[in-house]
Amino acid sequence: MNWIPDYKYILASKSPRRQELLKSLGIDFEVKTKEVDESYPMDLSPNKIPEYLAEKKAGAFSDELKAFELLITADTIVILNDQVLEKPTDYDHAFTMLKALSGKMHQVITGVCLSSVKKSVAFSSLTNVLFKELTEMEIEYYIKNFKPFDKAGAYGIQEWIGSIGITHIEGSFYNVMGLPLQKLYEEIQKF
């Protein structure tokens, strides 16, 4: 069953969720990370930001890649009413974000970049997510117990808040977790 091309795979992500998701594809990989400035041009369209950042992260490794290595970088953002919701800075910021998401449809976009010494390909996936009206008690419980300060939009779909609060999704569930697995699988096969 050799449907995964024969590369030495490198995932450039500290995210335990991305590592877990890539493992589920049956790919052996090594994790390498670098601190990368995640700023982007302010005039960049929100739906272009994740690919831009995934490519920027890949660029940090461009001088180090060796033959037969395939680097995977990714970035996920949450968009509500054309506003980007990044990772919350503290409890109050997380509370404000979740209160804003309550009862509304929002978009989660993950950009991915595949890079080798010969080429680089970037793509993204969009998922629409709808939360029910969340109570303040539910939001407080979630933030206090799950501390979602490392998550865009202040939530993890796979956590308690996703189980009790998300009423509808259109698109990839795994994309909301941080890696659009089906699309990634197809793009690796084409790479």
PDB file of C-alpha atoms in Angstrom, residues 21-190:
ATOM      1  CA  LEU A  21      -3.658  14.617  12.453  1.00  0.00           C
ATOM      2  CA  LEU A  22      -0.630  13.955  10.250  1.00  0.00           C
ATOM      3  CA  LYS A  23       0.031  10.691  12.139  1.00  0.00           C
ATOM      4  CA  SER A  24      -3.530   9.615  11.325  1.00  0.00           C
ATOM      5  CA  LEU A  25      -2.624   9.641   7.603  1.00  0.00           C
ATOM      6  CA  GLY A  26      -0.039   6.944   8.295  1.00  0.00           C
ATOM      7  CA  ILE A  27       2.878   9.227   7.463  1.00  0.00           C
ATOM      8  CA  ASP A  28       6.158   8.949   9.370  1.00  0.00           C
ATOM      9  CA  PHE A  29       7.535  12.419   9.965  1.00  0.00           C
ATOM     10  CA  GLU A  30       9.922  14.469  12.006  1.00  0.00           C
ATOM     11  CA  VAL A  31       8.930  17.710  13.740  1.00  0.00           C
ATOM     12  CA  LYS A  32      11.118  20.786  13.299  1.00  0.00           C
ATOM     13  CA  THR A  33      10.132  24.242  14.469  1.00  0.00           C
ATOM     14  CA  LYS A  34      11.402  27.790  14.193  1.00  0.00           C
ATOM     15  CA  GLU A  35      10.096  31.063  15.492  1.00  0.00           C
ATOM     16  CA  VAL A  36       8.636  32.890  12.500  1.00  0.00           C
ATOM     17  CA  ASP A  37       7.183  36.384  12.464  1.00  0.00           C
ATOM     18  CA  GLU A  38       3.483  35.829  11.717  1.00  0.00           C
ATOM     19  CA  SER A  39       2.732  39.344  10.537  1.00  0.00           C
ATOM     20  CA  TYR A  40       1.156  39.881   7.133  1.00  0.00           C
ATOM     21  CA  PRO A  41       0.362  42.870   4.921  1.00  0.00           C
ATOM     22  CA  MET A  42      -2.663  44.720   6.301  1.00  0.00           C
ATOM     23  CA  ASP A  43      -4.188  45.006   2.816  1.00  0.00           C
ATOM     24  CA  LEU A  44      -4.069  41.230   2.287  1.00  0.00           C
ATOM     25  CA  SER A  45      -7.526  39.695   1.863  1.00  0.00           C
ATOM     26  CA  PRO A  46      -8.400  37.591   4.960  1.00  0.00           C
ATOM     27  CA  ASN A  47      -8.871  34.427   2.886  1.00  0.00           C
ATOM     28  CA  LYS A  48      -5.286  34.789   1.556  1.00  0.00           C
ATOM     29  CA  ILE A  49      -3.647  35.163   4.981  1.00  0.00           C
ATOM     30  CA  PRO A  50      -3.299  31.433   5.867  1.00  0.00           C
ATOM     31  CA  GLU A  51      -1.514  30.543   2.601  1.00  0.00           C
ATOM     32  CA  TYR A  52       0.709  33.615   2.928  1.00  0.00           C
ATOM     33  CA  LEU A  53       1.722  32.598   6.469  1.00  0.00           C
ATOM     34  CA  ALA A  54       2.207  28.922   5.531  1.00  0.00           C
ATOM     35  CA  GLU A  55       4.559  30.011   2.729  1.00  0.00           C
ATOM     36  CA  LYS A  56       6.346  32.416   5.082  1.00  0.00           C
ATOM     37  CA  LYS A  57       6.898  29.572   7.566  1.00  0.00           C
ATOM     38  CA  ALA A  58       8.231  27.353   4.754  1.00  0.00           C
ATOM     39  CA  GLY A  59      10.625  30.117   3.698  1.00  0.00           C
ATOM     40  CA  ALA A  60      12.353  29.909   7.075  1.00  0.00           C
ATOM     41  CA  PHE A  61      13.511  26.382   6.155  1.00  0.00           C
ATOM     42  CA  SER A  62      14.330  26.914   2.456  1.00  0.00           C
ATOM     43  CA  ASP A  63      18.125  26.890   2.918  1.00  0.00           C
ATOM     44  CA  GLU A  64      18.026  23.731   5.044  1.00  0.00           C
ATOM     45  CA  LEU A  65      15.941  21.339   2.932  1.00  0.00           C
ATOM     46  CA  LYS A  66      17.740  18.354   1.469  1.00  0.00           C
ATOM     47  CA  ALA A  67      16.925  16.146  -1.493  1.00  0.00           C
ATOM     48  CA  PHE A  68      14.001  13.785  -0.811  1.00  0.00           C
ATOM     49  CA  GLU A  69      12.666  15.914   2.053  1.00  0.00           C
ATOM     50  CA  LEU A  70       9.125  17.283   1.966  1.00  0.00           C
ATOM     51  CA  LEU A  71       8.322  20.091   4.380  1.00  0.00           C
ATOM     52  CA  ILE A  72       4.738  20.708   5.534  1.00  0.00           C
ATOM     53  CA  THR A  73       3.828  24.081   7.034  1.00  0.00           C
ATOM     54  CA  ALA A  74       0.363  25.359   7.912  1.00  0.00           C
ATOM     55  CA  ASP A  75      -1.539  28.239   9.433  1.00  0.00           C
ATOM     56  CA  THR A  76      -5.181  28.466  10.531  1.00  0.00           C
ATOM     57  CA  ILE A  77      -7.309  31.566  11.005  1.00  0.00           C
ATOM     58  CA  VAL A  78     -10.897  32.220  12.042  1.00  0.00           C
ATOM     59  CA  ILE A  79     -12.898  34.895  10.225  1.00  0.00           C
ATOM     60  CA  LEU A  80     -16.091  36.463  11.558  1.00  0.00           C
ATOM     61  CA  ASN A  81     -17.762  39.162   9.458  1.00  0.00           C
ATOM     62  CA  ASP A  82     -14.534  39.721   7.462  1.00  0.00           C
ATOM     63  CA  GLN A  83     -12.571  40.226  10.717  1.00  0.00           C
ATOM     64  CA  VAL A  84      -9.666  37.908  11.534  1.00  0.00           C
ATOM     65  CA  LEU A  85      -9.844  36.379  15.026  1.00  0.00           C
ATOM     66  CA  GLU A  86      -6.334  35.351  15.960  1.00  0.00           C
ATOM     67  CA  LYS A  87      -5.145  33.623  19.129  1.00  0.00           C
ATOM     68  CA  PRO A  88      -6.487  35.318  22.261  1.00  0.00           C
ATOM     69  CA  THR A  89      -4.018  37.173  24.454  1.00  0.00           C
ATOM     70  CA  ASP A  90      -5.784  36.500  27.772  1.00  0.00           C
ATOM     71  CA  TYR A  91      -9.020  35.354  29.438  1.00  0.00           C
ATOM     72  CA  ASP A  92     -10.969  38.525  28.621  1.00  0.00           C
ATOM     73  CA  HIS A  93      -9.893  38.442  24.979  1.00  0.00           C
ATOM     74  CA  ALA A  94     -10.956  34.769  24.699  1.00  0.00           C
ATOM     75  CA  PHE A  95     -14.298  35.562  26.330  1.00  0.00           C
ATOM     76  CA  THR A  96     -14.918  38.454  23.911  1.00  0.00           C
ATOM     77  CA  MET A  97     -14.115  36.225  20.907  1.00  0.00           C
ATOM     78  CA  LEU A  98     -16.381  33.370  21.980  1.00  0.00           C
ATOM     79  CA  LYS A  99     -19.181  35.818  22.822  1.00  0.00           C
ATOM     80  CA  ALA A 100     -18.829  37.254  19.290  1.00  0.00           C
ATOM     81  CA  LEU A 101     -18.899  33.761  17.715  1.00  0.00           C
ATOM     82  CA  SER A 102     -21.984  32.767  19.739  1.00  0.00           C
ATOM     83  CA  GLY A 103     -25.013  32.191  17.533  1.00  0.00           C
ATOM     84  CA  LYS A 104     -23.135  33.035  14.349  1.00  0.00           C
ATOM     85  CA  MET A 105     -21.627  31.362  11.305  1.00  0.00           C
ATOM     86  CA  HIS A 106     -17.919  31.950  10.830  1.00  0.00           C
ATOM     87  CA  GLN A 107     -15.195  30.651   8.547  1.00  0.00           C
ATOM     88  CA  VAL A 108     -12.086  28.682   9.415  1.00  0.00           C
ATOM     89  CA  ILE A 109      -9.361  28.693   6.783  1.00  0.00           C
ATOM     90  CA  THR A 110      -6.190  26.628   6.922  1.00  0.00           C
ATOM     91  CA  GLY A 111      -3.398  27.354   4.491  1.00  0.00           C
ATOM     92  CA  VAL A 112      -0.819  24.637   3.821  1.00  0.00           C
ATOM     93  CA  CYS A 113       2.504  24.784   1.998  1.00  0.00           C
ATOM     94  CA  LEU A 114       4.357  21.716   0.712  1.00  0.00           C
ATOM     95  CA  SER A 115       8.019  22.395  -0.086  1.00  0.00           C
ATOM     96  CA  SER A 116      10.965  20.453  -1.420  1.00  0.00           C
ATOM     97  CA  VAL A 117      14.297  21.575  -2.891  1.00  0.00           C
ATOM     98  CA  LYS A 118      12.664  21.507  -6.348  1.00  0.00           C
ATOM     99  CA  LYS A 119       9.268  23.129  -5.822  1.00  0.00           C
ATOM    100  CA  SER A 120       6.673  24.561  -3.486  1.00  0.00           C
ATOM    101  CA  VAL A 121       2.873  24.308  -3.595  1.00  0.00           C
ATOM    102  CA  ALA A 122       0.424  26.219  -1.389  1.00  0.00           C
ATOM    103  CA  PHE A 123      -3.301  25.614  -1.003  1.00  0.00           C
ATOM    104  CA  SER A 124      -6.053  26.318   1.481  1.00  0.00           C
ATOM    105  CA  SER A 125      -9.323  24.892   2.717  1.00  0.00           C
ATOM    106  CA  LEU A 126     -12.364  26.758   4.063  1.00  0.00           C
ATOM    107  CA  THR A 127     -14.941  25.404   6.510  1.00  0.00           C
ATOM    108  CA  ASN A 128     -18.096  27.207   7.651  1.00  0.00           C
ATOM    109  CA  VAL A 129     -18.862  26.671  11.338  1.00  0.00           C
ATOM    110  CA  LEU A 130     -22.032  27.626  13.232  1.00  0.00           C
ATOM    111  CA  PHE A 131     -22.187  27.977  17.011  1.00  0.00           C
ATOM    112  CA  LYS A 132     -25.427  27.905  18.994  1.00  0.00           C
ATOM    113  CA  GLU A 133     -26.090  30.798  21.359  1.00  0.00           C
ATOM    114  CA  LEU A 134     -23.513  30.101  24.063  1.00  0.00           C
ATOM    115  CA  THR A 135     -24.304  31.123  27.636  1.00  0.00           C
ATOM    116  CA  GLU A 136     -21.780  33.147  29.605  1.00  0.00           C
ATOM    117  CA  MET A 137     -21.466  30.207  32.024  1.00  0.00           C
ATOM    118  CA  GLU A 138     -20.580  27.859  29.140  1.00  0.00           C
ATOM    119  CA  ILE A 139     -17.966  30.284  27.821  1.00  0.00           C
ATOM    120  CA  GLU A 140     -16.477  30.803  31.308  1.00  0.00           C
ATOM    121  CA  TYR A 141     -16.370  27.050  31.988  1.00  0.00           C
ATOM    122  CA  TYR A 142     -14.634  26.373  28.678  1.00  0.00           C
ATOM    123  CA  ILE A 143     -11.975  29.062  29.056  1.00  0.00           C
ATOM    124  CA  LYS A 144     -11.205  28.170  32.688  1.00  0.00           C
ATOM    125  CA  ASN A 145     -10.949  24.428  32.030  1.00  0.00           C
ATOM    126  CA  PHE A 146      -9.492  24.272  28.501  1.00  0.00           C
ATOM    127  CA  LYS A 147      -7.393  27.472  28.327  1.00  0.00           C
ATOM    128  CA  PRO A 148      -7.725  27.974  24.542  1.00  0.00           C
ATOM    129  CA  PHE A 149      -5.026  30.647  24.309  1.00  0.00           C
ATOM    130  CA  ASP A 150      -3.079  28.805  21.599  1.00  0.00           C
ATOM    131  CA  LYS A 151      -6.083  28.507  19.277  1.00  0.00           C
ATOM    132  CA  ALA A 152      -7.280  30.868  16.577  1.00  0.00           C
ATOM    133  CA  GLY A 153     -10.752  32.110  17.488  1.00  0.00           C
ATOM    134  CA  ALA A 154     -10.248  30.920  21.102  1.00  0.00           C
ATOM    135  CA  TYR A 155     -11.660  27.414  20.598  1.00  0.00           C
ATOM    136  CA  GLY A 156     -10.848  23.871  19.569  1.00  0.00           C
ATOM    137  CA  ILE A 157     -13.649  22.081  17.690  1.00  0.00           C
ATOM    138  CA  GLN A 158     -12.507  18.751  19.179  1.00  0.00           C
ATOM    139  CA  GLU A 159     -12.883  20.055  22.730  1.00  0.00           C
ATOM    140  CA  TRP A 160     -15.899  20.453  25.036  1.00  0.00           C
ATOM    141  CA  ILE A 161     -17.061  23.726  23.447  1.00  0.00           C
ATOM    142  CA  GLY A 162     -17.224  22.049  20.041  1.00  0.00           C
ATOM    143  CA  SER A 163     -19.201  19.120  21.397  1.00  0.00           C
ATOM    144  CA  ILE A 164     -21.831  21.257  23.109  1.00  0.00           C
ATOM    145  CA  GLY A 165     -21.779  24.366  20.967  1.00  0.00           C
ATOM    146  CA  ILE A 166     -21.276  23.642  17.279  1.00  0.00           C
ATOM    147  CA  THR A 167     -24.570  22.931  15.548  1.00  0.00           C
ATOM    148  CA  HIS A 168     -23.461  22.826  11.908  1.00  0.00           C
ATOM    149  CA  ILE A 169     -20.319  22.644   9.784  1.00  0.00           C
ATOM    150  CA  GLU A 170     -19.872  22.822   6.022  1.00  0.00           C
ATOM    151  CA  GLY A 171     -16.501  21.496   4.916  1.00  0.00           C
ATOM    152  CA  SER A 172     -13.691  19.582   6.575  1.00  0.00           C
ATOM    153  CA  PHE A 173     -13.860  18.988  10.336  1.00  0.00           C
ATOM    154  CA  TYR A 174     -10.096  18.344  10.352  1.00  0.00           C
ATOM    155  CA  ASN A 175      -9.497  21.691   8.665  1.00  0.00           C
ATOM    156  CA  VAL A 176     -11.001  23.367  11.756  1.00  0.00           C
ATOM    157  CA  MET A 177      -8.583  21.345  13.911  1.00  0.00           C
ATOM    158  CA  GLY A 178      -5.696  22.738  11.859  1.00  0.00           C
ATOM    159  CA  LEU A 179      -4.994  20.447   8.887  1.00  0.00           C
ATOM    160  CA  PRO A 180      -7.356  19.664   5.976  1.00  0.00           C
ATOM    161  CA  LEU A 181      -6.423  15.981   5.817  1.00  0.00           C
ATOM    162  CA  GLN A 182      -8.265  14.880   2.690  1.00  0.00           C
ATOM    163  CA  LYS A 183      -6.946  17.811   0.629  1.00  0.00           C
ATOM    164  CA  LEU A 184      -3.458  17.373   2.104  1.00  0.00           C
ATOM    165  CA  TYR A 185      -3.494  13.671   1.154  1.00  0.00           C
ATOM    166  CA  GLU A 186      -4.441  14.553  -2.446  1.00  0.00           C
ATOM    167  CA  GLU A 187      -1.837  17.308  -2.715  1.00  0.00           C
ATOM    168  CA  ILE A 188       0.948  15.052  -1.366  1.00  0.00           C
ATOM    169  CA  GLN A 189       0.042  12.405  -3.935  1.00  0.00           C
ATOM    170  CA  LYS A 190       0.263  15.002  -6.736  1.00  0.00           C
TER     171      LYS A 190
END
